[in-house]
mmCIF file of C-alpha atoms in Angstrom:
data_model
loop_
_atom_site.group_PDB
_atom_site.id
_atom_site.type_symbol
_atom_site.label_atom_id
_atom_site.label_comp_id
_atom_site.label_asym_id
_atom_site.label_seq_id
_atom_site.Cartn_x
_atom_site.Cartn_y
_atom_site.Cartn_z
ATOM 1 C CA UNK A 1 17.866 -3.398 0.377
ATOM 2 C CA UNK A 2 20.484 -5.101 -1.776
ATOM 3 C CA UNK A 3 21.255 -4.735 -5.423
ATOM 4 C CA UNK A 4 19.420 -7.146 -7.695
ATOM 5 C CA UNK A 5 22.490 -8.130 -9.667
ATOM 6 C CA UNK A 6 24.960 -8.119 -6.808
ATOM 7 C CA UNK A 7 23.465 -9.684 -3.665
ATOM 8 C CA UNK A 8 25.063 -8.525 -0.459
ATOM 9 C CA UNK A 9 25.818 -4.960 -1.614
ATOM 10 C CA UNK A 10 23.497 -2.313 -0.295
ATOM 11 C CA UNK A 11 22.193 0.276 -2.762
ATOM 12 C CA UNK A 12 22.850 3.169 -0.389
ATOM 13 C CA UNK A 13 21.858 5.962 -2.779
ATOM 14 C CA UNK A 14 18.631 4.289 -3.872
ATOM 15 C CA UNK A 15 17.642 3.502 -0.297
ATOM 16 C CA UNK A 16 18.377 7.075 0.819
ATOM 17 C CA UNK A 17 16.405 8.619 -2.051
ATOM 18 C CA UNK A 18 13.322 6.495 -1.408
ATOM 19 C CA UNK A 19 13.517 7.057 2.354
ATOM 20 C CA UNK A 20 13.771 10.846 2.025
ATOM 21 C CA UNK A 21 10.925 10.941 -0.498
ATOM 22 C CA UNK A 22 8.654 8.823 1.701
ATOM 23 C CA UNK A 23 9.486 10.719 4.886
ATOM 24 C CA UNK A 24 8.961 14.104 3.233
ATOM 25 C CA UNK A 25 5.585 13.132 1.818
ATOM 26 C CA UNK A 26 4.282 11.782 5.117
ATOM 27 C CA UNK A 27 5.565 14.837 7.004
ATOM 28 C CA UNK A 28 4.023 17.330 4.571
ATOM 29 C CA UNK A 29 0.606 15.667 4.755
ATOM 30 C CA UNK A 30 0.359 16.440 8.460
ATOM 31 C CA UNK A 31 2.487 19.595 8.602
ATOM 32 C CA UNK A 32 -0.513 21.878 9.195
ATOM 33 C CA UNK A 33 -2.133 19.802 11.931
ATOM 34 C CA UNK A 34 1.240 19.256 13.623
ATOM 35 C CA UNK A 35 1.961 22.977 13.613
ATOM 36 C CA UNK A 36 5.212 22.586 11.679
ATOM 37 C CA UNK A 37 6.890 25.988 11.214
ATOM 38 C CA UNK A 38 6.894 27.363 7.675
ATOM 39 C CA UNK A 39 10.702 27.290 7.271
ATOM 40 C CA UNK A 40 10.828 23.650 8.351
ATOM 41 C CA UNK A 41 7.960 22.799 6.021
ATOM 42 C CA UNK A 42 9.836 24.459 3.161
ATOM 43 C CA UNK A 43 12.994 22.474 3.913
ATOM 44 C CA UNK A 44 11.025 19.211 4.044
ATOM 45 C CA UNK A 45 9.288 20.037 0.758
ATOM 46 C CA UNK A 46 12.617 20.897 -0.887
ATOM 47 C CA UNK A 47 14.150 17.644 0.326
ATOM 48 C CA UNK A 48 11.191 15.702 -1.044
ATOM 49 C CA UNK A 49 11.422 17.469 -4.408
ATOM 50 C CA UNK A 50 15.150 16.745 -4.659
ATOM 51 C CA UNK A 51 14.537 13.103 -3.735
ATOM 52 C CA UNK A 52 11.833 12.845 -6.427
ATOM 53 C CA UNK A 53 14.208 14.289 -9.016
ATOM 54 C CA UNK A 54 16.934 11.910 -7.842
ATOM 55 C CA UNK A 55 14.614 8.934 -8.154
ATOM 56 C CA UNK A 56 13.559 10.011 -11.651
ATOM 57 C CA UNK A 57 17.209 10.421 -12.633
ATOM 58 C CA UNK A 58 18.168 6.940 -11.416
ATOM 59 C CA UNK A 59 15.173 5.249 -13.068
ATOM 60 C CA UNK A 60 14.698 7.187 -16.313
ATOM 61 C CA UNK A 61 18.055 8.793 -17.148
ATOM 62 C CA UNK A 62 20.824 6.833 -15.538
ATOM 63 C CA UNK A 63 18.737 3.642 -15.540
ATOM 64 C CA UNK A 64 20.867 1.927 -12.870
ATOM 65 C CA UNK A 65 20.569 -1.762 -13.822
ATOM 66 C CA UNK A 66 21.312 -3.228 -10.392
ATOM 67 C CA UNK A 67 19.953 -0.438 -8.207
ATOM 68 C CA UNK A 68 17.017 -0.432 -5.855
ATOM 69 C CA UNK A 69 14.571 0.741 -8.549
ATOM 70 C CA UNK A 70 15.684 -0.654 -11.917
ATOM 71 C CA UNK A 71 13.695 0.681 -14.851
ATOM 72 C CA UNK A 72 12.974 -2.775 -16.243
ATOM 73 C CA UNK A 73 11.080 -3.596 -13.026
ATOM 74 C CA UNK A 74 9.234 -0.285 -12.728
ATOM 75 C CA UNK A 75 8.213 -0.400 -16.396
ATOM 76 C CA UNK A 76 6.820 -3.943 -16.250
ATOM 77 C CA UNK A 77 3.129 -3.804 -17.113
ATOM 78 C CA UNK A 78 1.039 -4.175 -13.993
ATOM 79 C CA UNK A 79 3.911 -3.643 -11.539
ATOM 80 C CA UNK A 80 3.188 -0.043 -10.536
ATOM 81 C CA UNK A 81 -0.535 -0.783 -10.474
ATOM 82 C CA UNK A 82 0.024 -3.698 -8.073
ATOM 83 C CA UNK A 83 2.158 -1.512 -5.818
ATOM 84 C CA UNK A 84 -0.330 1.355 -5.835
ATOM 85 C CA UNK A 85 -3.230 -0.997 -5.111
ATOM 86 C CA UNK A 86 -1.446 -2.455 -2.084
ATOM 87 C CA UNK A 87 -0.403 0.992 -0.900
ATOM 88 C CA UNK A 88 -3.934 2.412 -1.113
ATOM 89 C CA UNK A 89 -5.303 -0.499 0.920
ATOM 90 C CA UNK A 90 -2.642 -0.012 3.591
ATOM 91 C CA UNK A 91 -3.498 3.697 3.634
ATOM 92 C CA UNK A 92 -7.178 2.973 4.209
ATOM 93 C CA UNK A 93 -6.511 0.368 6.882
ATOM 94 C CA UNK A 94 -4.060 2.390 8.948
ATOM 95 C CA UNK A 95 -6.115 5.540 8.442
ATOM 96 C CA UNK A 96 -9.124 3.782 9.976
ATOM 97 C CA UNK A 97 -7.067 2.450 12.866
ATOM 98 C CA UNK A 98 -5.716 5.942 13.504
ATOM 99 C CA UNK A 99 -9.208 7.365 14.050
ATOM 100 C CA UNK A 100 -11.206 4.337 15.255
ATOM 101 C CA UNK A 101 -10.137 4.510 18.907
ATOM 102 C CA UNK A 102 -10.934 8.197 19.352
ATOM 103 C CA UNK A 103 -14.247 7.836 17.491
ATOM 104 C CA UNK A 104 -15.318 4.974 19.770
ATOM 105 C CA UNK A 105 -14.321 7.020 22.797
ATOM 106 C CA UNK A 106 -16.511 9.876 21.579
ATOM 107 C CA UNK A 107 -19.419 7.531 20.804
ATOM 108 C CA UNK A 108 -19.366 5.730 24.164
ATOM 109 C CA UNK A 109 -17.926 8.372 26.472
ATOM 110 C CA UNK A 110 -15.389 5.830 27.687
ATOM 111 C CA UNK A 111 -11.618 5.851 27.746
ATOM 112 C CA UNK A 112 -8.956 4.257 25.544
ATOM 113 C CA UNK A 113 -9.066 0.956 27.439
ATOM 114 C CA UNK A 114 -12.802 0.512 26.809
ATOM 115 C CA UNK A 115 -12.344 1.510 23.171
ATOM 116 C CA UNK A 116 -9.526 -0.997 22.786
ATOM 117 C CA UNK A 117 -11.673 -3.777 24.238
ATOM 118 C CA UNK A 118 -14.479 -2.948 21.818
ATOM 119 C CA UNK A 119 -12.028 -3.217 18.910
ATOM 120 C CA UNK A 120 -10.887 -6.718 19.936
ATOM 121 C CA UNK A 121 -13.479 -8.427 17.656
ATOM 122 C CA UNK A 122 -12.145 -6.450 14.690
ATOM 123 C CA UNK A 123 -8.578 -7.453 15.550
ATOM 124 C CA UNK A 124 -9.670 -11.086 15.929
ATOM 125 C CA UNK A 125 -10.836 -11.023 12.316
ATOM 126 C CA UNK A 126 -7.183 -11.175 11.260
ATOM 127 C CA UNK A 127 -7.181 -14.926 12.054
ATOM 128 C CA UNK A 128 -9.997 -15.999 9.687
ATOM 129 C CA UNK A 129 -8.866 -13.298 7.236
ATOM 130 C CA UNK A 130 -5.584 -15.124 6.696
ATOM 131 C CA UNK A 131 -7.397 -18.364 5.927
ATOM 132 C CA UNK A 132 -9.839 -16.613 3.622
ATOM 133 C CA UNK A 133 -7.068 -14.899 1.688
ATOM 134 C CA UNK A 134 -5.301 -18.243 1.262
ATOM 135 C CA UNK A 135 -8.484 -19.818 -0.077
ATOM 136 C CA UNK A 136 -9.150 -16.958 -2.477
ATOM 137 C CA UNK A 137 -5.535 -16.970 -3.678
ATOM 138 C CA UNK A 138 -5.865 -20.645 -4.576
ATOM 139 C CA UNK A 139 -9.215 -20.115 -6.282
ATOM 140 C CA UNK A 140 -8.575 -16.836 -8.099
ATOM 141 C CA UNK A 141 -5.179 -17.039 -9.763
ATOM 142 C CA UNK A 142 -3.001 -14.121 -10.708
ATOM 143 C CA UNK A 143 -4.608 -10.716 -11.152
ATOM 144 C CA UNK A 144 -8.137 -12.037 -10.538
ATOM 145 C CA UNK A 145 -7.837 -11.634 -6.784
ATOM 146 C CA UNK A 146 -6.316 -8.148 -6.745
ATOM 147 C CA UNK A 147 -9.487 -6.032 -6.667
ATOM 148 C CA UNK A 148 -11.090 -7.650 -3.633
ATOM 149 C CA UNK A 149 -8.774 -6.076 -1.051
ATOM 150 C CA UNK A 150 -9.393 -2.422 -2.052
ATOM 151 C CA UNK A 151 -13.132 -3.068 -2.472
ATOM 152 C CA UNK A 152 -13.425 -4.359 1.108
ATOM 153 C CA UNK A 153 -11.296 -1.493 2.379
ATOM 154 C CA UNK A 154 -13.443 1.155 0.657
ATOM 155 C CA UNK A 155 -16.584 -0.288 2.222
ATOM 156 C CA UNK A 156 -14.937 -0.517 5.644
ATOM 157 C CA UNK A 157 -13.675 3.078 5.597
ATOM 158 C CA UNK A 158 -17.048 4.426 4.456
ATOM 159 C CA UNK A 159 -18.917 2.457 7.139
ATOM 160 C CA UNK A 160 -16.716 4.030 9.811
ATOM 161 C CA UNK A 161 -17.084 7.468 8.224
ATOM 162 C CA UNK A 162 -20.835 7.488 7.608
ATOM 163 C CA UNK A 163 -22.425 5.580 10.473
ATOM 164 C CA UNK A 164 -22.237 6.584 14.124
ATOM 165 C CA UNK A 165 -21.891 4.339 17.153
ATOM 166 C CA UNK A 166 -19.337 1.743 18.218
ATOM 167 C CA UNK A 167 -20.896 -1.180 16.319
ATOM 168 C CA UNK A 168 -20.480 0.334 12.814
ATOM 169 C CA UNK A 169 -16.960 1.446 13.707
ATOM 170 C CA UNK A 170 -16.015 -2.086 14.768
ATOM 171 C CA UNK A 171 -17.703 -3.566 11.683
ATOM 172 C CA UNK A 172 -15.984 -1.129 9.334
ATOM 173 C CA UNK A 173 -12.617 -1.770 10.971
ATOM 174 C CA UNK A 174 -13.163 -5.522 10.606
ATOM 175 C CA UNK A 175 -13.800 -5.106 6.870
ATOM 176 C CA UNK A 176 -10.611 -3.049 6.612
ATOM 177 C CA UNK A 177 -8.763 -5.883 8.382
ATOM 178 C CA UNK A 178 -9.887 -8.311 5.667
ATOM 179 C CA UNK A 179 -8.766 -5.894 2.969
ATOM 180 C CA UNK A 180 -5.427 -5.406 4.709
ATOM 181 C CA UNK A 181 -4.850 -9.170 4.868
ATOM 182 C CA UNK A 182 -5.472 -9.425 1.141
ATOM 183 C CA UNK A 183 -3.156 -6.510 0.343
ATOM 184 C CA UNK A 184 -0.375 -8.107 2.372
ATOM 185 C CA UNK A 185 -0.468 -11.294 0.353
ATOM 186 C CA UNK A 186 -1.858 -10.810 -3.143
ATOM 187 C CA UNK A 187 0.005 -7.874 -4.759
ATOM 188 C CA UNK A 188 3.422 -8.982 -3.478
ATOM 189 C CA UNK A 189 2.755 -12.568 -4.575
ATOM 190 C CA UNK A 190 2.251 -11.303 -8.134
ATOM 191 C CA UNK A 191 5.898 -10.252 -8.489
ATOM 192 C CA UNK A 192 7.032 -13.508 -10.147
ATOM 193 C CA UNK A 193 4.288 -13.074 -12.753
ATOM 194 C CA UNK A 194 5.015 -9.404 -13.489
ATOM 195 C CA UNK A 195 8.811 -9.383 -13.802
ATOM 196 C CA UNK A 196 11.623 -11.663 -14.896
ATOM 197 C CA UNK A 197 12.794 -14.356 -12.498
ATOM 198 C CA UNK A 198 16.067 -12.544 -11.703
ATOM 199 C CA UNK A 199 14.125 -9.433 -10.639
ATOM 200 C CA UNK A 200 11.636 -11.211 -8.395
ATOM 201 C CA UNK A 201 13.214 -10.270 -5.065
ATOM 202 C CA UNK A 202 13.765 -6.659 -6.133
ATOM 203 C CA UNK A 203 10.128 -6.413 -7.239
ATOM 204 C CA UNK A 204 8.842 -7.919 -3.998
ATOM 205 C CA UNK A 205 10.945 -5.480 -1.995
ATOM 206 C CA UNK A 206 9.607 -2.507 -3.942
ATOM 207 C CA UNK A 207 6.014 -3.728 -3.649
ATOM 208 C CA UNK A 208 6.447 -4.140 0.111
ATOM 209 C CA UNK A 209 7.931 -0.643 0.300
ATOM 210 C CA UNK A 210 4.905 0.805 -1.515
ATOM 211 C CA UNK A 211 2.601 -1.012 0.907
ATOM 212 C CA UNK A 212 4.412 0.406 3.933
ATOM 213 C CA UNK A 213 4.497 3.877 2.374
ATOM 214 C CA UNK A 214 0.729 3.713 1.959
ATOM 215 C CA UNK A 215 0.470 2.686 5.604
ATOM 216 C CA UNK A 216 2.233 5.899 6.552
ATOM 217 C CA UNK A 217 0.293 8.096 4.145
ATOM 218 C CA UNK A 218 -3.132 7.004 5.439
ATOM 219 C CA UNK A 219 -2.804 8.188 9.065
ATOM 220 C CA UNK A 220 -0.848 11.271 7.965
ATOM 221 C CA UNK A 221 -3.618 12.257 5.538
ATOM 222 C CA UNK A 222 -6.318 11.718 8.172
ATOM 223 C CA UNK A 223 -4.322 13.710 10.719
ATOM 224 C CA UNK A 224 -3.817 16.544 8.260
ATOM 225 C CA UNK A 225 -7.468 16.619 7.229
ATOM 226 C CA UNK A 226 -8.669 16.369 10.827
ATOM 227 C CA UNK A 227 -7.129 19.771 11.476
ATOM 228 C CA UNK A 228 -9.490 21.379 8.978
ATOM 229 C CA UNK A 229 -12.437 18.961 8.747
ATOM 230 C CA UNK A 230 -14.421 16.626 11.052
ATOM 231 C CA UNK A 231 -13.067 13.105 11.436
ATOM 232 C CA UNK A 232 -15.928 11.456 9.456
ATOM 233 C CA UNK A 233 -15.261 13.782 6.517
ATOM 234 C CA UNK A 234 -11.534 13.081 6.725
ATOM 235 C CA UNK A 235 -12.244 9.344 6.567
ATOM 236 C CA UNK A 236 -14.643 9.821 3.663
ATOM 237 C CA UNK A 237 -11.857 11.571 1.758
ATOM 238 C CA UNK A 238 -9.477 8.782 2.792
ATOM 239 C CA UNK A 239 -11.807 6.254 1.122
ATOM 240 C CA UNK A 240 -10.810 7.794 -2.216
ATOM 241 C CA UNK A 241 -7.402 6.090 -1.904
ATOM 242 C CA UNK A 242 -8.551 2.439 -1.812
ATOM 243 C CA UNK A 243 -11.276 3.387 -4.320
ATOM 244 C CA UNK A 244 -8.543 4.463 -6.730
ATOM 245 C CA UNK A 245 -6.815 1.144 -6.033
ATOM 246 C CA UNK A 246 -9.995 -0.716 -6.939
ATOM 247 C CA UNK A 247 -10.292 1.247 -10.192
ATOM 248 C CA UNK A 248 -6.662 0.420 -10.996
ATOM 249 C CA UNK A 249 -7.368 -3.278 -10.441
ATOM 250 C CA UNK A 250 -10.040 -3.078 -13.147
ATOM 251 C CA UNK A 251 -8.267 -0.861 -15.663
ATOM 252 C CA UNK A 252 -4.563 -1.688 -15.394
ATOM 253 C CA UNK A 253 -4.577 -5.466 -15.333
ATOM 254 C CA UNK A 254 -1.727 -7.076 -17.329
ATOM 255 C CA UNK A 255 -2.562 -8.200 -20.853
ATOM 256 C CA UNK A 256 -2.088 -11.818 -19.873
ATOM 257 C CA UNK A 257 -1.750 -13.776 -16.661
ATOM 258 C CA UNK A 258 1.867 -14.903 -16.531
ATOM 259 C CA UNK A 259 1.349 -17.593 -13.873
ATOM 260 C CA UNK A 260 3.493 -20.586 -14.905
ATOM 261 C CA UNK A 261 1.878 -23.806 -15.988
ATOM 262 C CA UNK A 262 1.908 -26.660 -13.416
ATOM 263 C CA UNK A 263 5.388 -28.126 -13.219
ATOM 264 C CA UNK A 264 7.049 -25.030 -14.711
ATOM 265 C CA UNK A 265 9.378 -23.064 -12.401
ATOM 266 C CA UNK A 266 8.264 -19.488 -11.724
ATOM 267 C CA UNK A 267 9.944 -17.015 -14.012
ATOM 268 C CA UNK A 268 10.627 -19.650 -16.687
ATOM 269 C CA UNK A 269 9.184 -19.132 -20.184
ATOM 270 C CA UNK A 270 6.255 -21.325 -21.080
#
């Protein structure tokens, strides 16, 4: 990622700090189920802690104006909420995908090929999902459309977790697909309305990073929980992530929708 105020220059330190923090978190979530040795786990945890302190230093203390995570972007009302909402939806979606194949195999007694074929209808939902998200984005401006993606994802994850048989698993996965499509488009599209025009690309990059981080956390959390709990229970716990995203969409909405009036360039004052 490049610096906001100096395009073309890579913020090496900021990129490294975020990468180490994300990698450490995802590794620690599945350390037990992966059988990671205690010394290695300690090293990973220490690296993650140092990366967290480094990120705090750059944002809160040093306040690097043109770095990867400038404070003015992070502190914008609604920005962190939008990123967390997208990340929780990605976590739910990829967590479901991580377990859906094996759960269908157990339900039908078939192999991975048969399970993959049964999941084709859920995958095909991505085509109408894109159209639906476009329609909803046009109809519900700004923050109004944010809560629909985590709500669909919560329902989808719980359907897969609670009901047995291939049909509920496919249906729940399809609902998660719709939520995932919304999370790809809506939170990131809010960047011009949450930050200043000059910070738009930085904000969109950070929001995309939070989405991808959530996509890694979901399967890692399910894998870690599966080592100590049945898969349905692990998925039920996973549903708490998009549920928290839905709650954030209701409680942390910006004080005003900053979508420009027709004919006004994005990022310009009204």
